[in-house]
């Protein structure tokens, strides 16, 4: 099956974003001097935009809703061919309940992109601070202390399910880096990326839509960690690590969600209750979509039965297999380079 053009465009975009992060060494800026962060991000954006005008035009191209949805379906179907065996079998870490097993096996578009971002987050986490047993915050340098406190700005309600605060620091820094890269990509294409980081929905059963500024998700945190505090903080609210809209040129709301992806790094806790919440949100999306289009216009007149796909992406177990442009297993050393034109 041919891979849709938008999928290759997003692969090139993430390659460029990762390269920019490496060149400007944003993690070192965060670690040693918080004040350098915004300046380096803006420099990285300017460099990418200067060198990748054609790619930006391709991603920003006017594609109608139905054409883009068809591309998402094609990319989703192709995902089955690049899943690792541990993913297909839903085995290993966290696979204890049928709900989580289904989420592990769920086909999603852009698995390669998610894998690349998580690889980078694993190599270059936001900060390298680890609180030793018995150590106190006063033992940290001023800049490191500021970074640490801002990362932990989620507050006690967000930390309640973490048993080991030392583990939390390590895990959150990787997730934060992944979210920053996805947000960076979205910003580069003027908030028209099909990958939206930290999409926050209000408490159930209604699950209020994420606050938005056009197609940009509203953030309330500082630039170093814009995702916390969350816009919705009530008990039962959900913040998906990654949301994929049906159509990226319209705001991410319950009637415009194709998939929700929860990313778990190696030491993250995987809990069934979180995926029960995502299942309820998916059901709510189905009702909203049915109300919007009417039952008569759905297949068999039964209404929308699947509001959105719910996926669990465990890193590194669920990384995509390496593949070349023709969809075949990639030979050792082969890799698609950023900026290379693909065949149409």
mmCIF file of C-alpha atoms in Angstrom:
data_model
loop_
_atom_site.group_PDB
_atom_site.id
_atom_site.type_symbol
_atom_site.label_atom_id
_atom_site.label_comp_id
_atom_site.label_asym_id
_atom_site.label_seq_id
_atom_site.Cartn_x
_atom_site.Cartn_y
_atom_site.Cartn_z
ATOM 1 C CA UNK A 1 0.000 0.000 0.000
ATOM 2 C CA UNK A 2 1.383 3.422 -0.953
ATOM 3 C CA UNK A 3 2.170 5.686 1.968
ATOM 4 C CA UNK A 4 0.256 8.999 1.707
ATOM 5 C CA UNK A 5 2.325 12.064 0.799
ATOM 6 C CA UNK A 6 1.440 13.801 4.064
ATOM 7 C CA UNK A 7 2.994 10.920 5.997
ATOM 8 C CA UNK A 8 6.349 11.429 4.262
ATOM 9 C CA UNK A 9 6.054 15.182 4.768
ATOM 10 C CA UNK A 10 5.573 14.737 8.511
ATOM 11 C CA UNK A 11 8.516 12.297 8.626
ATOM 12 C CA UNK A 12 10.696 14.969 7.042
ATOM 13 C CA UNK A 13 9.330 17.590 9.423
ATOM 14 C CA UNK A 14 10.162 15.555 12.532
ATOM 15 C CA UNK A 15 13.650 14.872 11.163
ATOM 16 C CA UNK A 16 14.169 18.595 10.768
ATOM 17 C CA UNK A 17 12.803 19.372 14.220
ATOM 18 C CA UNK A 18 15.038 16.770 15.859
ATOM 19 C CA UNK A 19 18.065 18.087 13.966
ATOM 20 C CA UNK A 20 17.265 21.601 15.189
ATOM 21 C CA UNK A 21 17.035 20.418 18.773
ATOM 22 C CA UNK A 22 20.415 18.739 18.444
ATOM 23 C CA UNK A 23 22.071 21.747 16.779
ATOM 24 C CA UNK A 24 20.802 24.275 19.286
ATOM 25 C CA UNK A 25 21.163 21.843 22.190
ATOM 26 C CA UNK A 26 17.995 22.983 23.903
ATOM 27 C CA UNK A 27 18.382 20.481 26.709
ATOM 28 C CA UNK A 28 21.690 22.078 27.714
ATOM 29 C CA UNK A 29 20.065 25.492 27.611
ATOM 30 C CA UNK A 30 17.352 24.241 29.961
ATOM 31 C CA UNK A 31 19.850 22.577 32.232
ATOM 32 C CA UNK A 32 22.357 25.418 32.557
ATOM 33 C CA UNK A 33 20.390 28.565 31.840
ATOM 34 C CA UNK A 34 16.620 28.841 31.643
ATOM 35 C CA UNK A 35 16.839 32.247 29.976
ATOM 36 C CA UNK A 36 18.376 30.830 26.769
ATOM 37 C CA UNK A 37 15.440 28.530 26.023
ATOM 38 C CA UNK A 38 13.113 30.862 24.098
ATOM 39 C CA UNK A 39 15.954 32.439 22.109
ATOM 40 C CA UNK A 40 17.237 29.058 20.942
ATOM 41 C CA UNK A 41 13.769 27.812 19.995
ATOM 42 C CA UNK A 42 13.159 30.868 17.817
ATOM 43 C CA UNK A 43 16.572 30.489 16.144
ATOM 44 C CA UNK A 44 15.820 26.833 15.388
ATOM 45 C CA UNK A 45 12.451 27.723 13.838
ATOM 46 C CA UNK A 46 14.003 30.394 11.632
ATOM 47 C CA UNK A 47 16.690 27.997 10.382
ATOM 48 C CA UNK A 48 14.178 25.282 9.473
ATOM 49 C CA UNK A 49 11.795 27.686 7.746
ATOM 50 C CA UNK A 50 14.649 29.095 5.682
ATOM 51 C CA UNK A 51 15.808 25.691 4.439
ATOM 52 C CA UNK A 52 12.522 23.822 4.070
ATOM 53 C CA UNK A 53 10.122 26.130 2.233
ATOM 54 C CA UNK A 54 8.928 23.381 -0.133
ATOM 55 C CA UNK A 55 8.135 21.048 2.755
ATOM 56 C CA UNK A 56 6.195 23.739 4.573
ATOM 57 C CA UNK A 57 4.146 24.400 1.444
ATOM 58 C CA UNK A 58 3.327 20.710 1.146
ATOM 59 C CA UNK A 59 2.126 20.418 4.742
ATOM 60 C CA UNK A 60 0.217 23.683 4.514
ATOM 61 C CA UNK A 61 -1.406 22.714 1.185
ATOM 62 C CA UNK A 62 -5.183 22.913 0.962
ATOM 63 C CA UNK A 63 -6.431 19.359 1.329
ATOM 64 C CA UNK A 64 -10.143 18.777 1.821
ATOM 65 C CA UNK A 65 -11.510 16.925 4.818
ATOM 66 C CA UNK A 66 -12.416 13.702 3.028
ATOM 67 C CA UNK A 67 -9.058 13.442 1.226
ATOM 68 C CA UNK A 68 -7.142 13.878 4.473
ATOM 69 C CA UNK A 69 -9.320 11.367 6.316
ATOM 70 C CA UNK A 70 -8.681 8.855 3.521
ATOM 71 C CA UNK A 71 -4.939 9.465 3.928
ATOM 72 C CA UNK A 72 -5.211 8.838 7.673
ATOM 73 C CA UNK A 73 -7.067 5.576 7.036
ATOM 74 C CA UNK A 74 -4.375 4.464 4.557
ATOM 75 C CA UNK A 75 -1.559 5.337 6.975
ATOM 76 C CA UNK A 76 -3.403 3.538 9.769
ATOM 77 C CA UNK A 77 -3.809 0.372 7.724
ATOM 78 C CA UNK A 78 -0.122 0.481 6.805
ATOM 79 C CA UNK A 79 0.741 0.599 10.520
ATOM 80 C CA UNK A 80 0.021 -3.109 10.877
ATOM 81 C CA UNK A 81 3.050 -3.882 8.711
ATOM 82 C CA UNK A 82 5.489 -1.918 10.852
ATOM 83 C CA UNK A 83 4.397 -3.071 14.292
ATOM 84 C CA UNK A 84 6.851 -5.124 16.307
ATOM 85 C CA UNK A 85 5.790 -8.659 17.223
ATOM 86 C CA UNK A 86 5.493 -7.681 20.892
ATOM 87 C CA UNK A 87 2.963 -5.043 19.788
ATOM 88 C CA UNK A 88 0.960 -7.413 17.594
ATOM 89 C CA UNK A 89 0.769 -9.934 20.427
ATOM 90 C CA UNK A 90 0.091 -7.222 23.038
ATOM 91 C CA UNK A 91 2.636 -8.863 25.306
ATOM 92 C CA UNK A 92 5.068 -7.553 27.866
ATOM 93 C CA UNK A 93 4.907 -4.476 30.074
ATOM 94 C CA UNK A 94 1.463 -3.414 31.234
ATOM 95 C CA UNK A 95 -0.497 -5.890 29.091
ATOM 96 C CA UNK A 96 -2.674 -7.193 31.898
ATOM 97 C CA UNK A 97 -6.226 -6.309 30.857
ATOM 98 C CA UNK A 98 -8.143 -6.707 27.575
ATOM 99 C CA UNK A 99 -8.619 -2.925 27.431
ATOM 100 C CA UNK A 100 -4.874 -2.237 27.571
ATOM 101 C CA UNK A 101 -4.081 -5.126 25.219
ATOM 102 C CA UNK A 102 -6.470 -3.619 22.648
ATOM 103 C CA UNK A 103 -4.811 -0.218 23.047
ATOM 104 C CA UNK A 104 -1.361 -1.744 22.481
ATOM 105 C CA UNK A 105 -2.484 -3.494 19.283
ATOM 106 C CA UNK A 106 -4.401 -0.485 17.962
ATOM 107 C CA UNK A 107 -3.219 0.605 14.527
ATOM 108 C CA UNK A 108 -2.378 4.295 14.301
ATOM 109 C CA UNK A 109 -0.954 6.605 11.631
ATOM 110 C CA UNK A 110 2.491 8.130 12.176
ATOM 111 C CA UNK A 111 3.989 5.332 14.302
ATOM 112 C CA UNK A 112 7.350 6.036 12.661
ATOM 113 C CA UNK A 113 7.148 9.699 13.605
ATOM 114 C CA UNK A 114 6.212 8.906 17.206
ATOM 115 C CA UNK A 115 9.099 6.423 17.357
ATOM 116 C CA UNK A 116 11.579 9.020 16.100
ATOM 117 C CA UNK A 117 10.446 11.625 18.618
ATOM 118 C CA UNK A 118 10.630 9.145 21.495
ATOM 119 C CA UNK A 119 14.112 8.071 20.375
ATOM 120 C CA UNK A 120 15.209 11.688 20.619
ATOM 121 C CA UNK A 121 13.500 12.225 23.969
ATOM 122 C CA UNK A 122 15.254 9.136 25.297
ATOM 123 C CA UNK A 123 18.654 10.366 24.061
ATOM 124 C CA UNK A 124 18.250 13.985 25.069
ATOM 125 C CA UNK A 125 15.853 14.479 27.984
ATOM 126 C CA UNK A 126 15.024 18.001 29.075
ATOM 127 C CA UNK A 127 17.137 18.039 32.239
ATOM 128 C CA UNK A 128 19.690 15.719 33.773
ATOM 129 C CA UNK A 129 18.839 16.423 37.404
ATOM 130 C CA UNK A 130 18.206 13.414 39.616
ATOM 131 C CA UNK A 131 17.474 13.855 43.292
ATOM 132 C CA UNK A 132 19.621 11.468 45.307
ATOM 133 C CA UNK A 133 18.165 9.750 48.385
ATOM 134 C CA UNK A 134 18.498 12.202 51.246
ATOM 135 C CA UNK A 135 19.265 15.178 48.985
ATOM 136 C CA UNK A 136 17.282 18.400 49.272
ATOM 137 C CA UNK A 137 16.363 21.001 46.696
ATOM 138 C CA UNK A 138 18.699 23.500 48.343
ATOM 139 C CA UNK A 139 21.595 21.293 47.204
ATOM 140 C CA UNK A 140 20.841 22.089 43.550
ATOM 141 C CA UNK A 141 22.179 25.089 41.682
ATOM 142 C CA UNK A 142 19.801 28.031 41.204
ATOM 143 C CA UNK A 143 19.078 27.375 37.495
ATOM 144 C CA UNK A 144 18.609 23.636 38.032
ATOM 145 C CA UNK A 145 16.305 24.263 40.966
ATOM 146 C CA UNK A 146 14.161 26.612 38.864
ATOM 147 C CA UNK A 147 13.910 24.052 36.058
ATOM 148 C CA UNK A 148 13.033 21.272 38.472
ATOM 149 C CA UNK A 149 10.334 23.300 40.210
ATOM 150 C CA UNK A 150 8.750 24.276 36.893
ATOM 151 C CA UNK A 151 8.706 20.673 35.691
ATOM 152 C CA UNK A 152 6.976 19.727 38.926
ATOM 153 C CA UNK A 153 4.524 22.615 38.602
ATOM 154 C CA UNK A 154 1.704 20.154 37.959
ATOM 155 C CA UNK A 155 1.254 20.044 41.720
ATOM 156 C CA UNK A 156 0.261 17.358 44.178
ATOM 157 C CA UNK A 157 -2.858 16.270 42.283
ATOM 158 C CA UNK A 158 -0.741 15.352 39.267
ATOM 159 C CA UNK A 159 1.844 13.541 41.372
ATOM 160 C CA UNK A 160 -0.584 11.440 43.371
ATOM 161 C CA UNK A 161 -0.106 8.234 41.386
ATOM 162 C CA UNK A 162 3.711 8.384 41.508
ATOM 163 C CA UNK A 163 5.298 6.378 44.303
ATOM 164 C CA UNK A 164 8.940 7.339 43.726
ATOM 165 C CA UNK A 165 9.633 11.034 43.186
ATOM 166 C CA UNK A 166 13.121 10.247 41.871
ATOM 167 C CA UNK A 167 11.565 8.028 39.199
ATOM 168 C CA UNK A 168 9.058 10.756 38.379
ATOM 169 C CA UNK A 169 11.794 13.255 37.548
ATOM 170 C CA UNK A 170 13.472 10.884 35.114
ATOM 171 C CA UNK A 171 10.256 9.787 33.412
ATOM 172 C CA UNK A 172 8.660 13.211 33.113
ATOM 173 C CA UNK A 173 11.724 14.780 31.544
ATOM 174 C CA UNK A 174 11.541 12.299 28.649
ATOM 175 C CA UNK A 175 7.818 12.836 28.178
ATOM 176 C CA UNK A 176 8.288 16.588 28.402
ATOM 177 C CA UNK A 177 10.951 16.512 25.678
ATOM 178 C CA UNK A 178 8.658 14.442 23.425
ATOM 179 C CA UNK A 179 5.795 16.889 23.976
ATOM 180 C CA UNK A 180 8.059 19.889 23.308
ATOM 181 C CA UNK A 181 9.180 18.405 19.983
ATOM 182 C CA UNK A 182 5.589 17.676 18.887
ATOM 183 C CA UNK A 183 4.583 21.222 19.870
ATOM 184 C CA UNK A 184 7.642 22.591 18.043
ATOM 185 C CA UNK A 185 6.567 20.748 14.869
ATOM 186 C CA UNK A 186 3.025 22.101 15.157
ATOM 187 C CA UNK A 187 4.315 25.658 15.582
ATOM 188 C CA UNK A 188 6.572 25.317 12.532
ATOM 189 C CA UNK A 189 3.597 24.638 10.252
ATOM 190 C CA UNK A 190 1.415 27.312 11.826
ATOM 191 C CA UNK A 191 -0.510 24.856 14.001
ATOM 192 C CA UNK A 192 -1.512 22.620 11.067
ATOM 193 C CA UNK A 193 0.334 19.482 12.192
ATOM 194 C CA UNK A 194 -1.714 16.272 12.508
ATOM 195 C CA UNK A 195 0.048 15.558 15.831
ATOM 196 C CA UNK A 196 -1.140 17.577 18.832
ATOM 197 C CA UNK A 197 0.705 17.255 22.148
ATOM 198 C CA UNK A 198 -0.997 17.215 25.556
ATOM 199 C CA UNK A 199 -4.622 17.609 24.451
ATOM 200 C CA UNK A 200 -6.572 18.323 27.649
ATOM 201 C CA UNK A 201 -10.263 17.362 27.897
ATOM 202 C CA UNK A 202 -12.458 18.311 30.843
ATOM 203 C CA UNK A 203 -13.895 15.805 33.332
ATOM 204 C CA UNK A 204 -16.416 13.202 32.203
ATOM 205 C CA UNK A 205 -19.084 12.436 31.343
ATOM 206 C CA UNK A 206 -19.118 15.564 29.164
ATOM 207 C CA UNK A 207 -15.346 15.829 28.539
ATOM 208 C CA UNK A 208 -15.221 19.505 27.600
ATOM 209 C CA UNK A 209 -13.122 20.274 24.511
ATOM 210 C CA UNK A 210 -9.551 21.554 24.919
ATOM 211 C CA UNK A 211 -9.330 25.367 25.076
ATOM 212 C CA UNK A 212 -8.158 26.605 21.675
ATOM 213 C CA UNK A 213 -6.837 29.606 19.807
ATOM 214 C CA UNK A 214 -7.843 28.614 16.267
ATOM 215 C CA UNK A 215 -6.130 25.262 15.681
ATOM 216 C CA UNK A 216 -3.565 25.940 18.431
ATOM 217 C CA UNK A 217 -4.091 24.288 21.803
ATOM 218 C CA UNK A 218 -4.131 26.920 24.554
ATOM 219 C CA UNK A 219 -1.277 26.591 27.062
ATOM 220 C CA UNK A 220 -1.181 28.002 30.574
ATOM 221 C CA UNK A 221 2.332 27.059 31.694
ATOM 222 C CA UNK A 222 5.688 28.853 31.261
ATOM 223 C CA UNK A 223 7.707 28.436 28.059
ATOM 224 C CA UNK A 224 9.992 25.845 29.632
ATOM 225 C CA UNK A 225 6.990 23.615 30.367
ATOM 226 C CA UNK A 226 3.898 25.133 28.698
ATOM 227 C CA UNK A 227 1.728 22.072 29.302
ATOM 228 C CA UNK A 228 1.311 22.492 33.069
ATOM 229 C CA UNK A 229 -0.810 23.628 34.700
ATOM 230 C CA UNK A 230 -3.385 21.964 32.476
ATOM 231 C CA UNK A 231 -6.340 24.012 31.196
ATOM 232 C CA UNK A 232 -8.703 21.383 32.662
ATOM 233 C CA UNK A 233 -7.686 20.253 36.157
ATOM 234 C CA UNK A 234 -10.893 18.797 37.599
ATOM 235 C CA UNK A 235 -10.974 15.213 38.839
ATOM 236 C CA UNK A 236 -11.633 12.924 35.875
ATOM 237 C CA UNK A 237 -10.135 15.256 33.258
ATOM 238 C CA UNK A 238 -7.869 13.691 30.637
ATOM 239 C CA UNK A 239 -4.677 14.966 29.010
ATOM 240 C CA UNK A 240 -3.719 12.743 26.085
ATOM 241 C CA UNK A 241 0.001 12.734 25.331
ATOM 242 C CA UNK A 242 -0.847 12.929 21.646
ATOM 243 C CA UNK A 243 -4.058 13.563 19.721
ATOM 244 C CA UNK A 244 -4.523 13.114 15.962
ATOM 245 C CA UNK A 245 -7.430 15.112 14.514
ATOM 246 C CA UNK A 246 -9.646 13.867 11.693
ATOM 247 C CA UNK A 247 -8.786 17.096 9.909
ATOM 248 C CA UNK A 248 -5.809 19.155 11.034
ATOM 249 C CA UNK A 249 -7.065 22.422 9.484
ATOM 250 C CA UNK A 250 -9.975 22.649 11.941
ATOM 251 C CA UNK A 251 -9.864 22.847 15.764
ATOM 252 C CA UNK A 252 -9.346 19.683 17.813
ATOM 253 C CA UNK A 253 -12.739 18.992 19.363
ATOM 254 C CA UNK A 254 -14.689 15.843 20.174
ATOM 255 C CA UNK A 255 -16.155 15.840 16.668
ATOM 256 C CA UNK A 256 -12.643 16.039 15.169
ATOM 257 C CA UNK A 257 -10.572 13.332 16.879
ATOM 258 C CA UNK A 258 -9.162 10.432 14.861
ATOM 259 C CA UNK A 259 -6.917 8.912 17.540
ATOM 260 C CA UNK A 260 -5.576 9.424 21.059
ATOM 261 C CA UNK A 261 -2.105 8.087 21.831
ATOM 262 C CA UNK A 262 -0.813 7.556 25.361
ATOM 263 C CA UNK A 263 3.000 7.361 25.435
ATOM 264 C CA UNK A 264 4.670 5.414 28.233
ATOM 265 C CA UNK A 265 8.436 5.368 28.684
ATOM 266 C CA UNK A 266 10.180 2.437 30.345
ATOM 267 C CA UNK A 267 9.531 3.320 33.985
ATOM 268 C CA UNK A 268 6.076 4.854 33.547
ATOM 269 C CA UNK A 269 3.167 3.261 35.339
ATOM 270 C CA UNK A 270 0.437 1.804 33.098
ATOM 271 C CA UNK A 271 -2.995 1.855 34.748
ATOM 272 C CA UNK A 272 -6.277 0.445 33.512
ATOM 273 C CA UNK A 273 -8.312 3.359 34.919
ATOM 274 C CA UNK A 274 -6.611 5.796 32.566
ATOM 275 C CA UNK A 275 -7.684 3.757 29.547
ATOM 276 C CA UNK A 276 -11.196 3.381 30.937
ATOM 277 C CA UNK A 277 -11.304 7.182 30.829
ATOM 278 C CA UNK A 278 -10.086 7.226 27.218
ATOM 279 C CA UNK A 279 -12.755 4.648 26.305
ATOM 280 C CA UNK A 280 -15.437 6.901 27.834
ATOM 281 C CA UNK A 281 -14.043 9.873 25.900
ATOM 282 C CA UNK A 282 -14.104 7.847 22.664
ATOM 283 C CA UNK A 283 -17.752 6.923 23.311
ATOM 284 C CA UNK A 284 -18.540 10.579 23.922
ATOM 285 C CA UNK A 285 -16.810 11.529 20.650
ATOM 286 C CA UNK A 286 -18.989 8.970 18.839
ATOM 287 C CA UNK A 287 -22.156 10.570 20.227
ATOM 288 C CA UNK A 288 -21.032 14.067 19.282
ATOM 289 C CA UNK A 289 -20.089 12.952 15.757
ATOM 290 C CA UNK A 290 -23.432 11.176 15.339
ATOM 291 C CA UNK A 291 -25.312 14.286 16.467
ATOM 292 C CA UNK A 292 -23.303 16.386 14.013
ATOM 293 C CA UNK A 293 -23.953 14.280 10.902
ATOM 294 C CA UNK A 294 -27.143 12.422 11.801
ATOM 295 C CA UNK A 295 -27.677 8.662 11.970
ATOM 296 C CA UNK A 296 -29.145 8.501 8.474
ATOM 297 C CA UNK A 297 -25.814 9.513 6.965
ATOM 298 C CA UNK A 298 -23.802 6.822 8.774
ATOM 299 C CA UNK A 299 -23.177 3.281 7.570
ATOM 300 C CA UNK A 300 -26.278 1.184 8.281
ATOM 301 C CA UNK A 301 -27.989 4.131 9.950
ATOM 302 C CA UNK A 302 -26.599 3.124 13.363
ATOM 303 C CA UNK A 303 -24.637 6.275 14.035
ATOM 304 C CA UNK A 304 -20.897 6.584 14.601
ATOM 305 C CA UNK A 305 -19.755 3.510 16.525
ATOM 306 C CA UNK A 306 -16.095 4.458 17.080
ATOM 307 C CA UNK A 307 -15.451 7.989 18.264
ATOM 308 C CA UNK A 308 -11.679 7.675 18.015
ATOM 309 C CA UNK A 309 -8.922 5.086 18.280
ATOM 310 C CA UNK A 310 -7.219 4.732 21.660
ATOM 311 C CA UNK A 311 -3.604 3.621 21.466
ATOM 312 C CA UNK A 312 -0.938 2.780 24.033
ATOM 313 C CA UNK A 313 2.576 3.383 22.690
ATOM 314 C CA UNK A 314 5.173 1.859 25.022
ATOM 315 C CA UNK A 315 8.702 3.011 24.381
ATOM 316 C CA UNK A 316 10.792 1.197 23.281
ATOM 317 C CA UNK A 317 8.674 -1.958 22.855
ATOM 318 C CA UNK A 318 6.181 -0.488 20.392
ATOM 319 C CA UNK A 319 8.602 1.386 18.149
ATOM 320 C CA UNK A 320 7.987 1.023 14.417
ATOM 321 C CA UNK A 321 10.116 -1.402 12.454
ATOM 322 C CA UNK A 322 12.624 0.385 10.233
ATOM 323 C CA UNK A 323 11.272 0.543 6.678
ATOM 324 C CA UNK A 324 12.308 2.097 3.396
ATOM 325 C CA UNK A 325 10.204 4.244 1.059
ATOM 326 C CA UNK A 326 8.573 1.230 -0.623
ATOM 327 C CA UNK A 327 7.313 -0.143 2.684
ATOM 328 C CA UNK A 328 9.861 -2.984 2.749
ATOM 329 C CA UNK A 329 12.135 -3.683 5.730
ATOM 330 C CA UNK A 330 14.991 -1.194 5.548
ATOM 331 C CA UNK A 331 18.507 -2.454 4.890
ATOM 332 C CA UNK A 332 21.081 -1.760 7.557
ATOM 333 C CA UNK A 333 22.220 1.841 7.342
ATOM 334 C CA UNK A 334 19.396 2.967 5.057
ATOM 335 C CA UNK A 335 17.506 6.017 6.245
ATOM 336 C CA UNK A 336 15.366 8.662 4.610
ATOM 337 C CA UNK A 337 17.067 12.025 4.925
ATOM 338 C CA UNK A 338 15.238 15.281 5.763
ATOM 339 C CA UNK A 339 14.371 17.401 2.749
ATOM 340 C CA UNK A 340 14.541 14.574 0.198
ATOM 341 C CA UNK A 341 11.773 14.633 -2.368
ATOM 342 C CA UNK A 342 9.444 11.665 -2.492
ATOM 343 C CA UNK A 343 7.895 10.250 -5.651
ATOM 344 C CA UNK A 344 4.344 11.239 -6.404
#
